[in-house]
Coordinates of C-alpha atoms in Angstrom, one line a residue:
Chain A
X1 CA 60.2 116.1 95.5
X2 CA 63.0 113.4 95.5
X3 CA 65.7 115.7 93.5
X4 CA 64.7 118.6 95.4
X5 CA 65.8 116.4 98.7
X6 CA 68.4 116.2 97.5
X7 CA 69.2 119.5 96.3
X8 CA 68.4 120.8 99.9
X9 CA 71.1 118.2 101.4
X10 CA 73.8 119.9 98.8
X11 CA 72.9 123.5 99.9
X12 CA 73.1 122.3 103.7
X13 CA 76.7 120.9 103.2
X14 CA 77.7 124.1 101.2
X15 CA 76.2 126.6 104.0
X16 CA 78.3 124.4 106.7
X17 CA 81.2 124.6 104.8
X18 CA 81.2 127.8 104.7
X19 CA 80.6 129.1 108.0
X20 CA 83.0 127.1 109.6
X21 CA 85.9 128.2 106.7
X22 CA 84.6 131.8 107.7
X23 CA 85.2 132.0 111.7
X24 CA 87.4 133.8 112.7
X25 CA 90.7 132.1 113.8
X26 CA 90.6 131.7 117.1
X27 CA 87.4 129.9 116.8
X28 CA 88.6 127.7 114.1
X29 CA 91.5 126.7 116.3
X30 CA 89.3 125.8 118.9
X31 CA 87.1 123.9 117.0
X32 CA 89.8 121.8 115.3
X33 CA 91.3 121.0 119.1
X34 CA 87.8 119.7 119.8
X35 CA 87.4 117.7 116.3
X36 CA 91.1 116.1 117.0
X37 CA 90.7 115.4 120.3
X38 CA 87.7 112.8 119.3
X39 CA 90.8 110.9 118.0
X40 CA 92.8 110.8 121.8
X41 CA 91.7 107.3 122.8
X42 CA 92.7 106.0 119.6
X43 CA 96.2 107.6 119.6
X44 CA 96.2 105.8 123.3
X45 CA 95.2 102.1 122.5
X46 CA 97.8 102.8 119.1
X47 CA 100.7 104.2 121.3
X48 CA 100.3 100.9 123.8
X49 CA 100.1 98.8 121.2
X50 CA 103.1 100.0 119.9
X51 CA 104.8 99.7 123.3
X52 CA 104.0 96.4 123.7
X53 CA 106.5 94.7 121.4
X54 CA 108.9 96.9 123.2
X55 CA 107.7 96.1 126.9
X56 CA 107.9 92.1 125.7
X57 CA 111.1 92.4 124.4
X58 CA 112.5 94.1 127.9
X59 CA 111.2 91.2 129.6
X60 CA 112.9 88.9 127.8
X61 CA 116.4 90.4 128.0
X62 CA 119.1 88.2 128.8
X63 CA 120.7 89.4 132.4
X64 CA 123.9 89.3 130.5
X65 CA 123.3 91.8 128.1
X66 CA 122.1 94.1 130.8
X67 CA 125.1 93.6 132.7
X68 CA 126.9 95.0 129.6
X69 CA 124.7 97.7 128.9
X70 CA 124.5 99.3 132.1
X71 CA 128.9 99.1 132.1
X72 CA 128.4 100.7 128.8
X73 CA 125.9 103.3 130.0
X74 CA 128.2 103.9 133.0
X75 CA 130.9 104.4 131.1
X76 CA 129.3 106.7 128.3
X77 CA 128.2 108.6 131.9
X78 CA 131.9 109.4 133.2
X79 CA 132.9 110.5 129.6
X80 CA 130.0 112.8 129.5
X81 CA 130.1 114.3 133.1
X82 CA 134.0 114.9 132.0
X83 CA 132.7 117.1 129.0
X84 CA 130.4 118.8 131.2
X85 CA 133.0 119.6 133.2
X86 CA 134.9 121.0 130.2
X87 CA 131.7 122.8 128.3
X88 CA 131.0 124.4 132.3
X89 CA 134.4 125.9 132.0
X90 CA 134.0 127.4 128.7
X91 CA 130.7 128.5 129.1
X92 CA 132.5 130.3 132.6
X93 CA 134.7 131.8 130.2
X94 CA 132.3 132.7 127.5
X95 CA 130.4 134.6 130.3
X96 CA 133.6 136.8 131.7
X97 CA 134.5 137.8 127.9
X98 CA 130.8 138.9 127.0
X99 CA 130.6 140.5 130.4
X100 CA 133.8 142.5 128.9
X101 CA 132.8 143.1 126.3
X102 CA 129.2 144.1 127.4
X103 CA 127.3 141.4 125.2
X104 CA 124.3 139.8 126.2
X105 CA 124.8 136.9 128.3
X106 CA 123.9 133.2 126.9
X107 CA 121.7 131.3 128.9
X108 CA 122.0 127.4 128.9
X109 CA 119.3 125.8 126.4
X110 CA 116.0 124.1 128.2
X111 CA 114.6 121.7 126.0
X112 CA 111.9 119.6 125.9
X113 CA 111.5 115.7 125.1
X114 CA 108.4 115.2 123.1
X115 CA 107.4 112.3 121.4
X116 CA 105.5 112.4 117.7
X117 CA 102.2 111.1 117.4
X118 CA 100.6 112.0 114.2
X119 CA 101.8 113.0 110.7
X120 CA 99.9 115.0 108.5
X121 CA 97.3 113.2 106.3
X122 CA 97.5 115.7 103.5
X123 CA 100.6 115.0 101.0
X124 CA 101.0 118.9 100.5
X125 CA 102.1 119.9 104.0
X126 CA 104.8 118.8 106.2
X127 CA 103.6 118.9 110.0
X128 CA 103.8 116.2 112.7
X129 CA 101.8 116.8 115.7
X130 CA 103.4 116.5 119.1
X131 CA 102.1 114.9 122.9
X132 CA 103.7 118.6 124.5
X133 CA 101.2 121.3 124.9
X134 CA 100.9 124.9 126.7
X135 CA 100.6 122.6 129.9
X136 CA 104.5 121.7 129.7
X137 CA 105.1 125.8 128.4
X138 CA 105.4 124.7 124.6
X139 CA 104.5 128.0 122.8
X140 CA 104.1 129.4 118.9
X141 CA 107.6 130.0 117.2
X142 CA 109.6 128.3 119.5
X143 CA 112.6 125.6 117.3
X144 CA 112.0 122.1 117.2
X145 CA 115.5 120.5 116.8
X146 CA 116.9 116.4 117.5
X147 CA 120.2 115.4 118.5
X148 CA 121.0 115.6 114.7
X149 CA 119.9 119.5 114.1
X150 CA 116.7 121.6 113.4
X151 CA 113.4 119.9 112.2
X152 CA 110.9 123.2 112.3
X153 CA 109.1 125.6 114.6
X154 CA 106.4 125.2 116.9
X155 CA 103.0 126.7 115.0
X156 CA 100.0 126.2 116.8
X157 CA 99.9 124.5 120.0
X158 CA 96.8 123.7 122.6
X159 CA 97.0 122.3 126.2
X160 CA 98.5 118.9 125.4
X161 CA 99.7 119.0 122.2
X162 CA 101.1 121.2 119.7
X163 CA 101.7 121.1 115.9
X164 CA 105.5 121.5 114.1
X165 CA 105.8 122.9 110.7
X166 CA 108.6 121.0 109.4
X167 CA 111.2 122.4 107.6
X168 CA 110.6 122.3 103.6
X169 CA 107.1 123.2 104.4
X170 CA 106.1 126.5 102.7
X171 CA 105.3 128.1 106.2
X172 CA 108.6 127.0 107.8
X173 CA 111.0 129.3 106.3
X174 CA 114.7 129.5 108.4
X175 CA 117.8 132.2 107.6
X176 CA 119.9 130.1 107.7
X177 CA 124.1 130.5 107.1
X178 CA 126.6 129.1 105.0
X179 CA 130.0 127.6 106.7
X180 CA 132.3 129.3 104.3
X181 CA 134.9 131.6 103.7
X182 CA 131.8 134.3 102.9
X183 CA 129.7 133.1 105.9
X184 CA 126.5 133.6 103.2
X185 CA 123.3 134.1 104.5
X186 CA 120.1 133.0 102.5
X187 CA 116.5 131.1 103.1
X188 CA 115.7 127.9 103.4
X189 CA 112.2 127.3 101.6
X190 CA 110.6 124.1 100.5
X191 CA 112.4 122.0 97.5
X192 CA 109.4 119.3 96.4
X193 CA 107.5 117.3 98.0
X194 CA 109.1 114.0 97.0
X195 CA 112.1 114.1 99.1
X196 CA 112.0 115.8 102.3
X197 CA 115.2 115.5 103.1
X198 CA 116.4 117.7 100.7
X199 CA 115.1 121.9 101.1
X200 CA 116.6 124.8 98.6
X201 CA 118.7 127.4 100.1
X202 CA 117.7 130.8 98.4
X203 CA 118.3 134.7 98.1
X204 CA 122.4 133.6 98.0
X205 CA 124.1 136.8 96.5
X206 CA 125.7 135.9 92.9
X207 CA 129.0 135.4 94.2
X208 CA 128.6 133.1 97.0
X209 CA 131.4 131.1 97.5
X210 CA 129.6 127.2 97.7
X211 CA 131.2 123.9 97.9
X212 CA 129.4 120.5 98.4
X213 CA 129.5 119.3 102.0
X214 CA 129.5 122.7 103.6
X215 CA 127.6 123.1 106.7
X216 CA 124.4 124.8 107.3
X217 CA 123.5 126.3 111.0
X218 CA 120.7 128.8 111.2
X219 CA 122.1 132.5 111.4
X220 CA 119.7 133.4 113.8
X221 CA 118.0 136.6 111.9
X222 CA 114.3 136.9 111.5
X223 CA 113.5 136.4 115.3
X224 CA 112.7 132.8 115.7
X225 CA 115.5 130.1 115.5
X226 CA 118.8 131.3 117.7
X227 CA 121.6 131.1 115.8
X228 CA 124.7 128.2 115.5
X229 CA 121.9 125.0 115.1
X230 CA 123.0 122.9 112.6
X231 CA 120.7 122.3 109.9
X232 CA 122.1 120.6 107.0
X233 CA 124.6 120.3 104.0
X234 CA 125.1 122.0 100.7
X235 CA 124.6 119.6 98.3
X236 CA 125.2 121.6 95.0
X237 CA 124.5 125.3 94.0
X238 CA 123.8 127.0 90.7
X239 CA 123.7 130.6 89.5
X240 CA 120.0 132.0 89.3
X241 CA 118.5 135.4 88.0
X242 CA 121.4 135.9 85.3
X243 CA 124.0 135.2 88.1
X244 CA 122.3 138.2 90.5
X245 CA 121.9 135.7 92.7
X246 CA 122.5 132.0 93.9
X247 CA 120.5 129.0 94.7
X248 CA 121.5 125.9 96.6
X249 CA 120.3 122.5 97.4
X250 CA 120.5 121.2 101.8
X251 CA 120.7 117.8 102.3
X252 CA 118.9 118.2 106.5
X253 CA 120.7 116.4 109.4
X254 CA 117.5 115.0 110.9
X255 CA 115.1 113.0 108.6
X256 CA 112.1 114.9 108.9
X257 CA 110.4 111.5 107.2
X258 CA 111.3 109.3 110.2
X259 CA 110.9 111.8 113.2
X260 CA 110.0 109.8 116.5
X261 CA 111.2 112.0 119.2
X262 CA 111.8 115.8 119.0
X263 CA 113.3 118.3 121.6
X264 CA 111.2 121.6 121.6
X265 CA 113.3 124.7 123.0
X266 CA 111.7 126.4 125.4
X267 CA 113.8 129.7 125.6
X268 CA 115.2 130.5 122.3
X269 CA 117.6 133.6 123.6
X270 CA 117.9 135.1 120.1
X271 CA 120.5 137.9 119.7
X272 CA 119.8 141.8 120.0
Chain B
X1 CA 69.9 101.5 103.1
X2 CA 69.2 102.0 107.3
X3 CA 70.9 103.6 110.1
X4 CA 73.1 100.8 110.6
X5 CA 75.0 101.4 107.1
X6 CA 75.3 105.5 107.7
X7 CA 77.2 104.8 111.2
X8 CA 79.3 102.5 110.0
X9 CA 80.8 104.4 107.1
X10 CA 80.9 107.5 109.4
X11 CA 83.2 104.9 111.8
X12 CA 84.8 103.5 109.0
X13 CA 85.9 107.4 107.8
X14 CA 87.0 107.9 111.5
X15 CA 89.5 104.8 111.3
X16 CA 90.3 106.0 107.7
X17 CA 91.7 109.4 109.1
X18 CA 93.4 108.3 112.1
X19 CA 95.1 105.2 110.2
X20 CA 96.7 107.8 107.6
X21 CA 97.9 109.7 110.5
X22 CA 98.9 107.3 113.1
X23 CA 100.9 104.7 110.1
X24 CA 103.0 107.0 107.9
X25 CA 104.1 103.8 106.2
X26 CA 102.8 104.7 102.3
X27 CA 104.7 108.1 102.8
X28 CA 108.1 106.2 103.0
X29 CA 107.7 103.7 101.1
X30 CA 105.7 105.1 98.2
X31 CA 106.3 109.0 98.8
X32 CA 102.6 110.2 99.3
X33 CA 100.1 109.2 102.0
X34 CA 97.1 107.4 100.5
X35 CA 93.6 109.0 101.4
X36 CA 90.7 106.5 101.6
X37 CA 87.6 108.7 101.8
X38 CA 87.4 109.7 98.3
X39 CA 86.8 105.8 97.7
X40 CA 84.8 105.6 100.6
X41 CA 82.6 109.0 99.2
X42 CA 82.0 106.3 95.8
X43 CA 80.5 103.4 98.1
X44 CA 78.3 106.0 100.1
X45 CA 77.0 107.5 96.5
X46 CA 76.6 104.3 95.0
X47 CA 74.6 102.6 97.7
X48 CA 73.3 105.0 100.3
X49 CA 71.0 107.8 100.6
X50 CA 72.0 111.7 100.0
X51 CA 72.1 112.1 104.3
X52 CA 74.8 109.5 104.4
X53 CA 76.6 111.4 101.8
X54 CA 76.2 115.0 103.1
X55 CA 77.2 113.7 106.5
X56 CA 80.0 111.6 105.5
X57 CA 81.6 115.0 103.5
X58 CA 81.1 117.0 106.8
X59 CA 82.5 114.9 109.6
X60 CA 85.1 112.7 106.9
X61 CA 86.3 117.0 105.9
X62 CA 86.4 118.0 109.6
X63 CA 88.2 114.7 110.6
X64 CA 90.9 115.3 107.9
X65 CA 91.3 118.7 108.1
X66 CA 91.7 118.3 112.1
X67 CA 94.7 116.3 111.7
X68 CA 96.0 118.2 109.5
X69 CA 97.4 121.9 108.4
X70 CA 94.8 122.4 106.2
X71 CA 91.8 125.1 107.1
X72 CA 88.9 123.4 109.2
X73 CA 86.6 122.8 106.8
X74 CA 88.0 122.7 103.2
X75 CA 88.4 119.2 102.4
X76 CA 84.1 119.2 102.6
X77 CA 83.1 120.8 99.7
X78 CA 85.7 118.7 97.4
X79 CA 84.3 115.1 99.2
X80 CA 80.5 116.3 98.5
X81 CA 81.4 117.8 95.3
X82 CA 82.6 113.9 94.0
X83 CA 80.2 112.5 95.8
X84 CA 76.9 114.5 94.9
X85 CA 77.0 113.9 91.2
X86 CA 77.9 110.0 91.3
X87 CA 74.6 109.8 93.9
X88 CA 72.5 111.6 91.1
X89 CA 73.5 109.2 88.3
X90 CA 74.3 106.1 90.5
X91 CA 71.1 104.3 88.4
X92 CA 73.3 104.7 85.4
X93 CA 76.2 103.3 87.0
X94 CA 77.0 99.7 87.1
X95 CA 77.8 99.6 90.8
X96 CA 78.2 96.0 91.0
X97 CA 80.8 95.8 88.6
X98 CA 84.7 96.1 90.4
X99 CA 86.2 97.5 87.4
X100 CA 83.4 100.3 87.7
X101 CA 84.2 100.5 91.3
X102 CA 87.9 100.5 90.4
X103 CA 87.6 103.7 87.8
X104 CA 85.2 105.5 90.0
X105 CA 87.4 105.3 92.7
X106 CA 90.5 106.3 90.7
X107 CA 88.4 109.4 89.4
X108 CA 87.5 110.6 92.8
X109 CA 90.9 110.1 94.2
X110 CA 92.3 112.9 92.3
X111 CA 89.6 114.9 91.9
X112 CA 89.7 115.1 95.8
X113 CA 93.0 116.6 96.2
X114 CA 92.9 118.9 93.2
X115 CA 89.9 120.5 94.2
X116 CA 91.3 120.6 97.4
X117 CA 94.4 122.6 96.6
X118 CA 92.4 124.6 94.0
X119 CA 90.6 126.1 97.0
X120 CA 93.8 126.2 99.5
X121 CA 95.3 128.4 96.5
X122 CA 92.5 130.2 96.4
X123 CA 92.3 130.9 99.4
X124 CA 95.6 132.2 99.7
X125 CA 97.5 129.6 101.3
X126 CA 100.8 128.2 99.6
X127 CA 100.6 123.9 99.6
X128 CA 103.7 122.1 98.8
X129 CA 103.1 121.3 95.4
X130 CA 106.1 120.5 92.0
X131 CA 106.8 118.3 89.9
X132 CA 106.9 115.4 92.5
X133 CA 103.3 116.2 92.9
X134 CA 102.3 114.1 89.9
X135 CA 104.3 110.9 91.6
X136 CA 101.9 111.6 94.4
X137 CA 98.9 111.7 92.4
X138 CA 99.7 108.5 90.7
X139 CA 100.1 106.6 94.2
X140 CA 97.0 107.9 95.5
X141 CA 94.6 107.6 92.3
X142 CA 96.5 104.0 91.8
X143 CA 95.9 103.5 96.0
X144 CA 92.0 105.1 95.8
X145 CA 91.0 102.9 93.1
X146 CA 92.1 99.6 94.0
X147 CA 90.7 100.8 98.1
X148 CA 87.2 101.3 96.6
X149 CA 86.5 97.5 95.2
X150 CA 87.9 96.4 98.9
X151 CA 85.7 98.7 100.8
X152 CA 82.8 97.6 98.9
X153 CA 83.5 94.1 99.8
X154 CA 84.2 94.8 103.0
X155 CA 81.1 96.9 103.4
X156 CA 79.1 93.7 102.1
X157 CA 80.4 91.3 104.3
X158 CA 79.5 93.6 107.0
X159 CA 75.8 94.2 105.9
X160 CA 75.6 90.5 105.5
X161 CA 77.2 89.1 109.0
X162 CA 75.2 92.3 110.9
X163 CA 72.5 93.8 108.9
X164 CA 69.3 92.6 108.3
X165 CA 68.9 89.9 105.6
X166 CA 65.8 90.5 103.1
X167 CA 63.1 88.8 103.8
X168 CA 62.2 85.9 101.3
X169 CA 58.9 86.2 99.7
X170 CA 56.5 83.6 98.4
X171 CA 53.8 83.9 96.3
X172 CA 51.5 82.1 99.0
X173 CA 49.2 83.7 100.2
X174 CA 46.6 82.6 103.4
X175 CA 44.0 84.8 102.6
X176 CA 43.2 83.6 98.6
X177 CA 44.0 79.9 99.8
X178 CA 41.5 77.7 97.4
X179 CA 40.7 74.7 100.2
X180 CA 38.9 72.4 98.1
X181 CA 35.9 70.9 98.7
X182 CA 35.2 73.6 101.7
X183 CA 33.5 76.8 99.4
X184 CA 29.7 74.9 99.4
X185 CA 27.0 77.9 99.0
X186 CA 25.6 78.4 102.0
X187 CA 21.7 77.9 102.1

């Protein structure tokens, strides 16, 4: 009677198990945004805890070194309005010539400020979760980028947050171009998952023409990422598949280890 | 073994998952996250009924696997599937002992995981998983087992500051008293 007990508990975890792994997707989804959001008031007393070092240091702040940071912010302000200024007028110009020549039109990038709140428990993905959801218009696919470059894609989002697939994670995969004389294109796929700083840059043709130190920007095929965001830089290549082809090594921009704050762009224009 | 014990490992499994999301700290110091409910699965076996342990690999699985990319769900069979046979030999098991506590925790640590990406790979998906893998395993078998002799101490300290103390027998009893010089014969 005891051992059958127990046998009966091992059968009831198995059949659970199981039905949830088989619903369908759009149940599972919201079944995992009702699971994580039993953790929201503990990501809110851990995000004011966190801000109260901050908020005691503010307080604290000699008037002084205000003083001196506001001149320095107003400063940094003029130089910055002056390169608007300069970036309006070629963007003015870069307007008349596509017009021209009958291209497209670029429209200015709107991103969106979103803060990281959670990293993925399990060693053998690379996500962070986001406070943005489909309330602030954050959507599947769209680039996740810092000041620094590219950090993933947008892939799977609820009403107030969404989750990033890094890049080096087996689902994030970019094209992604080589600043060279070639302009080669390859993928960036995942590299190890000691280091994620470092991803592999694959499906180089044989005689691509690397150096160390050359600079990555997405290409802006396959229909997420538009192209010209930097990403990274070679690091070193070799020859794979009996020299049919080429492999390198991208040291990223951005750290995706130390991610705090992360700009989601909200209208990718990606070309015809 | 009551009621008290089940919800407080089922809390303690909640603060497990949302500490290894919320403090990435382990990750960039050590290069792997460590996970603390395969040690926790060895104090629920060890000292708990086979509820505690069914419901601690369905709600510990679904907390993980919320937070995570994983498919809802997965990371339950691998907890029950450490913790079940441990519960059905625990009489065999030294308990008591850390070092026991300190190898049982290292075994379920990477067991865990391994079944866990055996079933992500069988199921299609890709995990990130080389050669640095194996760095990652040592940190969180190395991380598991020394977290299970903790959480077992911490776990008694709470059953003794909150729980309910055993009651201490004697061998008096009222009933069988022998009251000398009282047991005349009655007439």
């Amino acid at each position: 009677m005891f051992k059958q007990k127990n046998y009966l508990a091992l059968g009831a975890v198995f059949v659970v198990a199981v039905l949830i792994l088989s619903l369908p997707t759009s149940a599972t989804s919201r079944l995992k945004l009702v699971v994580s959001s039993w953790f929201l008031p503990l990501f809110g007393l851990a995000d004011a805890a966190q801000q109260l070092p901050a908020d005691l240091a503010n307080t604290t702040l000699p008037r002084s070194e205000l003083l001196q940071q506001i001149t320095s912010l107003r400063r940094e302000n003029q130089q910055l309005q002056a390169a608007q200024l300069q970036t309006a007028a070629l963007t003015r110009e870069n307007d008349q010539l596509r017009t021209l020549f009958g291209w497209q039109k670029q429209a200015p990038w709107k991103l969106t400020l979103a803060r990281v709140v959670t990293r993925d428990p399990a060693n053998w993905w690379r996500t962070v979760q986001i406070d943005r959801g489909t309330r602030d218009g954050i959507a599947v696919n769209m680039p996740v980028l810092t000041a620094d470059g590219l950090v993933g894609r947008i892939s799977s989002v609820n009403f107030t947050r969404a989750q990033v697939v890094l890049i080096g994670d087996p689902n994030c995969r970019v094209s992604a171009r080589v600043d060279s004389s070639t302009h080669d294109i390859g993928i960036l796929t995942a590299s190890g998952p000691l280091d994620p700083s470092l991803v592999d840059l694959s499906y180089l043709t044989g005689g691509a023409n690397l150096k160390s130190g050359q600079i990555v920007t997405t290409s802006g095929l396959g229909g997420v990422f538009p192209p010209g965001i930097p990403i990274g830089k070679i690091v070193d290549s070799q020859i794979v598949e009996y020299g049919l082809a080429t492999e390198a090594r991208v040291k990223l921009n951005a750290n995706p280890g130390a991610l705090e704050q992360v700009w989601v762009l909200t209208n990718p224009q990606l070309p015809l | 073994m009551n009621v008290f014990q089940t919800i407080l490992i089922l809390v303690f499994a909640f603060l497990a998952v949302f500490a290894e999301t919320a403090f990435p700290a382990p990750r960039l110091w050590l290069g792997a996250q460590i996970d603390l409910l395969p040690a926790l699965m060895i104090f629920a076996a060890l000292n708990s009924n086979i509820t505690t342990v069914g419901l601690l690999a369905v709600f510990g699985g679904l907390w993980f696997d919320s937070q995570s990319a994983n498919p809802l769900g997965i990371t339950i069979l691998p907890l029950m599937a450490v913790g079940f046979p441990i519960f059905l030999q625990r009489d065999l098991i030294l308990r008591g002992l850390p070092f026991a506590q300190f190898v049982l925790g290292a075994v379920a640590s990477v067991l865990v995981p391994t079944l866990t990406i055996l079933l992500l790979l069988n199921g299609g998906t890709q995990p990130l998983v080389g050669w640095g893998s194996l760095w990652q395993w040592i940190v969180m078998t190395v991380g598991g087992a020394v977290a299970t002799p903790v959480i077992f101490e911490v776990f008694g300290w709470c059953d003794r500051a909150l729980g309910y103390q055993p009651r201490s027998e004697t061998s008096f009893r009222a009933d069988r008293e022998i009251r000398r010089g009282s047991n005349k014969l009655e007439k």
